[in-house]
Amino acid sequence: VQLQASGGGPVQTGGSLRLSCTSSRRTSWRYVMGWFRQAPGKEREFVAAISLSSGTTDYAASVKGRFSISRDTAKNTVYLQMNSLKPEDTAVYYCASDGTLIRSSWSESTAYDNWGQGTQVTVSS
C-alpha cells in the first residue's frame, strides 16, 4: 500500500492548510493512520492519529485545539486540518499507517510500518 501526502505549501502565521493522505487501495478497518512532522535538525515527532474503524483521535499537546484529523473511508483518505499555524509548525509532514497498533503506541513513529513521502509546510511570520 502506498501513501500519498499532499496539501503542503507556504502560509502566513495564523493561516490554515489542509493536508491529505491518500492510500493506493482500501485500507483495512483495523488500521491507524498517523501524521508526523520533522523540522530541520530535529527528530520526527508525532502530530495526530486516527483509528479508521472507530474514528478515535489523538493529538500532540502542541497542536491540540488547532489541528484536526479526520477520515473519509470512501476516498481512502485521511485529512489533517491545520488552523492558527505558527512558525514552529514549519516542517515536512508525513503520513503513516499500521494495522497492529495499540492506542499507547500511536505516537511512536517506530511503530508504523508504512510511510508516505512527506509534504513541506512552511509558516512565515
Short mmCIF file of N, CA and C in Angstrom, two decimals:
data_model
loop_
_atom_site.label_atom_id
_atom_site.label_comp_id
_atom_site.label_asym_id
_atom_site.label_seq_id
_atom_site.Cartn_x
_atom_site.Cartn_y
_atom_site.Cartn_z
N VAL A 1 0.84 -1.18 0.00
CA VAL A 1 0.00 0.00 0.00
C VAL A 1 0.89 1.24 0.00
N GLN A 2 0.61 2.13 -0.93
CA GLN A 2 1.37 3.37 -0.97
C GLN A 2 0.53 4.51 -0.42
N LEU A 3 1.17 5.37 0.34
CA LEU A 3 0.51 6.54 0.89
C LEU A 3 1.03 7.78 0.18
N GLN A 4 0.12 8.65 -0.21
CA GLN A 4 0.48 9.87 -0.92
C GLN A 4 0.01 11.07 -0.10
N ALA A 5 0.98 11.82 0.41
CA ALA A 5 0.66 13.02 1.18
C ALA A 5 0.69 14.24 0.27
N SER A 6 -0.23 15.16 0.49
CA SER A 6 -0.29 16.37 -0.32
C SER A 6 -0.93 17.49 0.49
N GLY A 7 -0.88 18.69 -0.06
CA GLY A 7 -1.55 19.82 0.55
C GLY A 7 -0.65 20.82 1.25
N GLY A 8 0.63 20.51 1.35
CA GLY A 8 1.55 21.42 1.99
C GLY A 8 1.81 22.65 1.14
N GLY A 9 2.54 23.60 1.72
CA GLY A 9 2.88 24.81 0.99
C GLY A 9 3.23 25.92 1.95
N PRO A 10 3.46 27.11 1.42
CA PRO A 10 3.75 28.26 2.28
C PRO A 10 2.46 28.89 2.79
N VAL A 11 2.52 29.38 4.02
CA VAL A 11 1.35 30.04 4.62
C VAL A 11 1.87 31.02 5.67
N GLN A 12 1.11 32.05 5.91
CA GLN A 12 1.50 33.02 6.93
C GLN A 12 1.01 32.60 8.31
N THR A 13 1.65 33.13 9.32
CA THR A 13 1.24 32.87 10.70
C THR A 13 -0.25 33.17 10.87
N GLY A 14 -0.93 32.23 11.51
CA GLY A 14 -2.37 32.37 11.71
C GLY A 14 -3.21 31.77 10.61
N GLY A 15 -2.57 31.37 9.54
CA GLY A 15 -3.29 30.79 8.41
C GLY A 15 -3.63 29.34 8.61
N SER A 16 -4.21 28.75 7.57
CA SER A 16 -4.67 27.37 7.63
C SER A 16 -4.22 26.60 6.39
N LEU A 17 -4.06 25.31 6.58
CA LEU A 17 -3.79 24.39 5.49
C LEU A 17 -4.51 23.08 5.80
N ARG A 18 -4.86 22.35 4.75
CA ARG A 18 -5.39 21.01 4.95
C ARG A 18 -4.52 20.03 4.19
N LEU A 19 -3.93 19.12 4.92
CA LEU A 19 -3.13 18.06 4.32
C LEU A 19 -4.01 16.84 4.06
N SER A 20 -3.68 16.13 3.01
CA SER A 20 -4.39 14.90 2.66
C SER A 20 -3.40 13.76 2.58
N CYS A 21 -3.83 12.60 2.96
CA CYS A 21 -3.04 11.38 2.82
C CYS A 21 -3.94 10.32 2.21
N THR A 22 -3.65 9.95 0.98
CA THR A 22 -4.48 9.01 0.26
C THR A 22 -3.76 7.69 0.09
N SER A 23 -4.47 6.62 0.39
CA SER A 23 -3.92 5.28 0.25
C SER A 23 -4.20 4.77 -1.15
N SER A 24 -3.25 4.00 -1.69
CA SER A 24 -3.39 3.50 -3.06
C SER A 24 -4.48 2.45 -3.19
N ARG A 25 -4.88 1.89 -2.06
CA ARG A 25 -6.01 0.96 -2.08
C ARG A 25 -6.71 1.02 -0.74
N ARG A 26 -7.87 0.40 -0.69
CA ARG A 26 -8.69 0.45 0.51
C ARG A 26 -7.92 -0.13 1.68
N THR A 27 -7.92 0.60 2.77
CA THR A 27 -7.17 0.19 3.96
C THR A 27 -8.10 -0.49 4.94
N SER A 28 -7.62 -1.57 5.51
CA SER A 28 -8.40 -2.35 6.47
C SER A 28 -8.88 -1.48 7.62
N TRP A 29 -10.06 -1.81 8.12
CA TRP A 29 -10.65 -1.06 9.23
C TRP A 29 -9.78 -1.13 10.48
N ARG A 30 -8.87 -2.09 10.52
CA ARG A 30 -8.04 -2.24 11.71
C ARG A 30 -6.93 -1.18 11.78
N TYR A 31 -6.74 -0.45 10.70
CA TYR A 31 -5.59 0.42 10.63
C TYR A 31 -5.74 1.70 11.44
N VAL A 32 -4.59 2.18 11.84
CA VAL A 32 -4.45 3.52 12.41
C VAL A 32 -3.62 4.35 11.44
N MET A 33 -4.07 5.55 11.19
CA MET A 33 -3.34 6.47 10.33
C MET A 33 -2.79 7.60 11.19
N GLY A 34 -1.54 7.91 11.00
CA GLY A 34 -0.92 8.96 11.80
C GLY A 34 -0.26 10.02 10.94
N TRP A 35 -0.13 11.19 11.52
CA TRP A 35 0.65 12.28 10.93
C TRP A 35 1.82 12.58 11.85
N PHE A 36 2.98 12.70 11.25
CA PHE A 36 4.18 13.08 11.96
C PHE A 36 4.82 14.25 11.21
N ARG A 37 5.73 14.93 11.87
CA ARG A 37 6.45 16.01 11.19
C ARG A 37 7.90 16.03 11.63
N GLN A 38 8.71 16.57 10.75
CA GLN A 38 10.14 16.67 11.05
C GLN A 38 10.67 18.00 10.54
N ALA A 39 11.16 18.79 11.48
CA ALA A 39 11.77 20.07 11.14
C ALA A 39 13.27 19.86 10.96
N PRO A 40 13.93 20.74 10.24
CA PRO A 40 15.37 20.60 10.01
C PRO A 40 16.14 20.52 11.33
N GLY A 41 16.98 19.50 11.43
CA GLY A 41 17.80 19.34 12.62
C GLY A 41 17.09 18.76 13.82
N LYS A 42 15.83 18.38 13.63
CA LYS A 42 15.07 17.83 14.75
C LYS A 42 14.59 16.42 14.42
N GLU A 43 14.22 15.71 15.46
CA GLU A 43 13.69 14.37 15.28
C GLU A 43 12.23 14.43 14.80
N ARG A 44 11.84 13.37 14.17
CA ARG A 44 10.45 13.27 13.73
C ARG A 44 9.56 13.20 14.96
N GLU A 45 8.47 13.96 14.94
CA GLU A 45 7.59 13.99 16.10
C GLU A 45 6.14 13.72 15.71
N PHE A 46 5.43 13.17 16.63
CA PHE A 46 4.02 12.84 16.45
C PHE A 46 3.18 14.11 16.39
N VAL A 47 2.18 14.08 15.51
CA VAL A 47 1.25 15.19 15.40
C VAL A 47 -0.17 14.75 15.77
N ALA A 48 -0.66 13.73 15.08
CA ALA A 48 -2.03 13.28 15.31
C ALA A 48 -2.20 11.88 14.73
N ALA A 49 -3.22 11.18 15.21
CA ALA A 49 -3.53 9.86 14.68
C ALA A 49 -5.02 9.61 14.80
N ILE A 50 -5.51 8.69 13.96
CA ILE A 50 -6.92 8.36 13.96
C ILE A 50 -7.11 6.88 13.68
N SER A 51 -8.05 6.29 14.37
CA SER A 51 -8.43 4.91 14.11
C SER A 51 -9.43 4.89 12.96
N LEU A 52 -9.16 4.11 11.92
CA LEU A 52 -10.07 4.08 10.78
C LEU A 52 -11.39 3.40 11.13
N SER A 53 -11.37 2.55 12.12
CA SER A 53 -12.60 1.85 12.48
C SER A 53 -13.51 2.69 13.36
N SER A 54 -12.95 3.28 14.40
CA SER A 54 -13.78 3.99 15.37
C SER A 54 -13.79 5.50 15.18
N GLY A 55 -12.78 6.02 14.50
CA GLY A 55 -12.66 7.46 14.38
C GLY A 55 -12.04 8.11 15.61
N THR A 56 -11.62 7.31 16.57
CA THR A 56 -10.94 7.84 17.74
C THR A 56 -9.67 8.55 17.32
N THR A 57 -9.42 9.70 17.94
CA THR A 57 -8.27 10.52 17.57
C THR A 57 -7.36 10.77 18.76
N ASP A 58 -6.15 11.15 18.42
CA ASP A 58 -5.18 11.52 19.44
C ASP A 58 -4.30 12.63 18.85
N TYR A 59 -3.88 13.55 19.70
CA TYR A 59 -3.12 14.70 19.24
C TYR A 59 -1.92 14.96 20.15
N ALA A 60 -0.89 15.51 19.56
CA ALA A 60 0.21 16.03 20.35
C ALA A 60 -0.26 17.28 21.07
N ALA A 61 0.27 17.51 22.25
CA ALA A 61 -0.14 18.66 23.05
C ALA A 61 0.09 19.97 22.30
N SER A 62 1.13 20.01 21.48
CA SER A 62 1.49 21.24 20.79
C SER A 62 0.50 21.64 19.71
N VAL A 63 -0.34 20.71 19.27
CA VAL A 63 -1.28 21.03 18.19
C VAL A 63 -2.74 20.89 18.62
N LYS A 64 -2.98 20.39 19.80
CA LYS A 64 -4.35 20.17 20.26
C LYS A 64 -5.11 21.49 20.28
N GLY A 65 -6.29 21.45 19.73
CA GLY A 65 -7.11 22.66 19.65
C GLY A 65 -6.88 23.48 18.39
N ARG A 66 -5.80 23.20 17.67
CA ARG A 66 -5.50 23.90 16.41
C ARG A 66 -5.61 22.97 15.21
N PHE A 67 -5.22 21.73 15.38
CA PHE A 67 -5.24 20.76 14.29
C PHE A 67 -6.38 19.77 14.51
N SER A 68 -6.87 19.25 13.40
CA SER A 68 -7.94 18.26 13.47
C SER A 68 -7.69 17.18 12.42
N ILE A 69 -7.71 15.93 12.85
CA ILE A 69 -7.52 14.81 11.93
C ILE A 69 -8.88 14.16 11.68
N SER A 70 -9.11 13.78 10.44
CA SER A 70 -10.38 13.15 10.09
C SER A 70 -10.14 12.13 8.98
N ARG A 71 -11.16 11.32 8.71
CA ARG A 71 -11.01 10.28 7.69
C ARG A 71 -12.20 10.28 6.77
N ASP A 72 -11.96 9.89 5.54
CA ASP A 72 -13.02 9.63 4.57
C ASP A 72 -12.74 8.26 4.00
N THR A 73 -13.38 7.25 4.56
CA THR A 73 -13.06 5.89 4.17
C THR A 73 -13.45 5.60 2.73
N ALA A 74 -14.45 6.29 2.22
CA ALA A 74 -14.87 6.07 0.83
C ALA A 74 -13.79 6.52 -0.15
N LYS A 75 -13.01 7.51 0.28
CA LYS A 75 -11.93 8.02 -0.58
C LYS A 75 -10.57 7.51 -0.17
N ASN A 76 -10.52 6.62 0.80
CA ASN A 76 -9.23 6.10 1.30
C ASN A 76 -8.30 7.24 1.69
N THR A 77 -8.85 8.25 2.31
CA THR A 77 -8.09 9.46 2.59
C THR A 77 -8.25 9.90 4.04
N VAL A 78 -7.15 10.34 4.60
CA VAL A 78 -7.13 10.95 5.93
C VAL A 78 -6.67 12.40 5.76
N TYR A 79 -7.32 13.28 6.50
CA TYR A 79 -7.01 14.69 6.40
C TYR A 79 -6.42 15.22 7.70
N LEU A 80 -5.60 16.24 7.57
CA LEU A 80 -5.12 16.98 8.74
C LEU A 80 -5.41 18.45 8.50
N GLN A 81 -6.44 18.95 9.16
CA GLN A 81 -6.78 20.37 9.07
C GLN A 81 -5.94 21.12 10.08
N MET A 82 -5.18 22.07 9.58
CA MET A 82 -4.26 22.82 10.45
C MET A 82 -4.67 24.28 10.45
N ASN A 83 -5.08 24.76 11.62
CA ASN A 83 -5.50 26.15 11.78
C ASN A 83 -4.55 26.88 12.73
N SER A 84 -4.63 28.18 12.71
CA SER A 84 -3.81 29.01 13.60
C SER A 84 -2.35 28.60 13.55
N LEU A 85 -1.84 28.46 12.36
CA LEU A 85 -0.48 27.96 12.18
C LEU A 85 0.56 28.93 12.73
N LYS A 86 1.62 28.36 13.25
CA LYS A 86 2.72 29.12 13.85
C LYS A 86 4.02 28.78 13.11
N PRO A 87 5.01 29.66 13.18
CA PRO A 87 6.29 29.34 12.54
C PRO A 87 6.88 28.03 13.02
N GLU A 88 6.64 27.68 14.27
CA GLU A 88 7.18 26.42 14.80
C GLU A 88 6.49 25.19 14.24
N ASP A 89 5.43 25.38 13.47
CA ASP A 89 4.78 24.26 12.78
C ASP A 89 5.49 23.92 11.46
N THR A 90 6.44 24.75 11.08
CA THR A 90 7.18 24.51 9.84
C THR A 90 7.93 23.19 9.91
N ALA A 91 7.68 22.33 8.95
CA ALA A 91 8.29 21.00 8.93
C ALA A 91 7.84 20.27 7.67
N VAL A 92 8.47 19.14 7.44
CA VAL A 92 7.94 18.19 6.46
C VAL A 92 6.97 17.28 7.21
N TYR A 93 5.76 17.18 6.69
CA TYR A 93 4.72 16.39 7.32
C TYR A 93 4.58 15.05 6.59
N TYR A 94 4.59 13.99 7.37
CA TYR A 94 4.49 12.64 6.82
C TYR A 94 3.23 11.95 7.36
N CYS A 95 2.60 11.17 6.50
CA CYS A 95 1.53 10.31 6.99
C CYS A 95 2.05 8.88 7.04
N ALA A 96 1.46 8.11 7.93
CA ALA A 96 1.89 6.74 8.14
C ALA A 96 0.70 5.89 8.51
N SER A 97 0.84 4.60 8.32
CA SER A 97 -0.24 3.69 8.68
C SER A 97 0.31 2.40 9.26
N ASP A 98 -0.53 1.75 10.04
CA ASP A 98 -0.18 0.45 10.57
C ASP A 98 -1.45 -0.26 11.01
N GLY A 99 -1.45 -1.57 10.87
CA GLY A 99 -2.65 -2.34 11.20
C GLY A 99 -2.60 -3.06 12.52
N THR A 100 -1.53 -2.84 13.29
CA THR A 100 -1.37 -3.62 14.51
C THR A 100 -1.18 -2.77 15.75
N LEU A 101 -1.38 -1.48 15.65
CA LEU A 101 -1.06 -0.60 16.76
C LEU A 101 -2.07 -0.68 17.90
N ILE A 102 -1.58 -0.59 19.11
CA ILE A 102 -2.43 -0.35 20.27
C ILE A 102 -2.37 1.13 20.58
N ARG A 103 -3.39 1.59 21.27
CA ARG A 103 -3.54 3.04 21.49
C ARG A 103 -2.30 3.68 22.08
N SER A 104 -1.65 2.99 22.99
CA SER A 104 -0.50 3.57 23.68
C SER A 104 0.70 3.79 22.77
N SER A 105 0.69 3.19 21.58
CA SER A 105 1.83 3.34 20.68
C SER A 105 1.55 4.23 19.49
N TRP A 106 0.38 4.85 19.45
CA TRP A 106 0.02 5.68 18.31
C TRP A 106 1.03 6.81 18.07
N SER A 107 1.65 7.29 19.11
CA SER A 107 2.55 8.44 18.98
C SER A 107 3.99 8.05 18.69
N GLU A 108 4.24 6.77 18.53
CA GLU A 108 5.61 6.30 18.32
C GLU A 108 5.84 6.05 16.83
N SER A 109 6.75 6.83 16.24
CA SER A 109 6.98 6.70 14.80
C SER A 109 7.50 5.32 14.43
N THR A 110 8.26 4.72 15.32
CA THR A 110 8.83 3.39 15.01
C THR A 110 7.77 2.30 14.96
N ALA A 111 6.58 2.58 15.46
CA ALA A 111 5.53 1.58 15.47
C ALA A 111 4.82 1.46 14.12
N TYR A 112 4.98 2.43 13.25
CA TYR A 112 4.28 2.43 11.96
C TYR A 112 5.15 1.76 10.90
N ASP A 113 4.51 0.95 10.05
CA ASP A 113 5.31 0.21 9.07
C ASP A 113 5.16 0.72 7.65
N ASN A 114 4.33 1.73 7.44
CA ASN A 114 4.10 2.21 6.09
C ASN A 114 4.06 3.74 6.11
N TRP A 115 4.87 4.37 5.26
CA TRP A 115 5.02 5.82 5.28
C TRP A 115 4.83 6.42 3.91
N GLY A 116 4.26 7.62 3.89
CA GLY A 116 4.19 8.40 2.67
C GLY A 116 5.46 9.21 2.49
N GLN A 117 5.51 9.99 1.41
CA GLN A 117 6.75 10.66 1.05
C GLN A 117 6.95 12.02 1.72
N GLY A 118 5.96 12.58 2.34
CA GLY A 118 6.10 13.85 3.03
C GLY A 118 5.69 15.04 2.19
N THR A 119 5.19 16.06 2.85
CA THR A 119 4.82 17.30 2.18
C THR A 119 5.28 18.47 3.06
N GLN A 120 5.90 19.45 2.44
CA GLN A 120 6.50 20.56 3.18
C GLN A 120 5.45 21.60 3.56
N VAL A 121 5.50 21.99 4.83
CA VAL A 121 4.68 23.09 5.32
C VAL A 121 5.62 24.17 5.85
N THR A 122 5.48 25.37 5.33
CA THR A 122 6.33 26.47 5.75
C THR A 122 5.46 27.63 6.22
N VAL A 123 5.60 27.97 7.49
CA VAL A 123 4.81 29.04 8.08
C VAL A 123 5.72 30.24 8.31
N SER A 124 5.39 31.35 7.69
CA SER A 124 6.21 32.55 7.81
C SER A 124 5.57 33.53 8.79
N SER A 125 6.43 34.25 9.47
CA SER A 125 5.94 35.22 10.47
C SER A 125 5.71 36.58 9.85
#
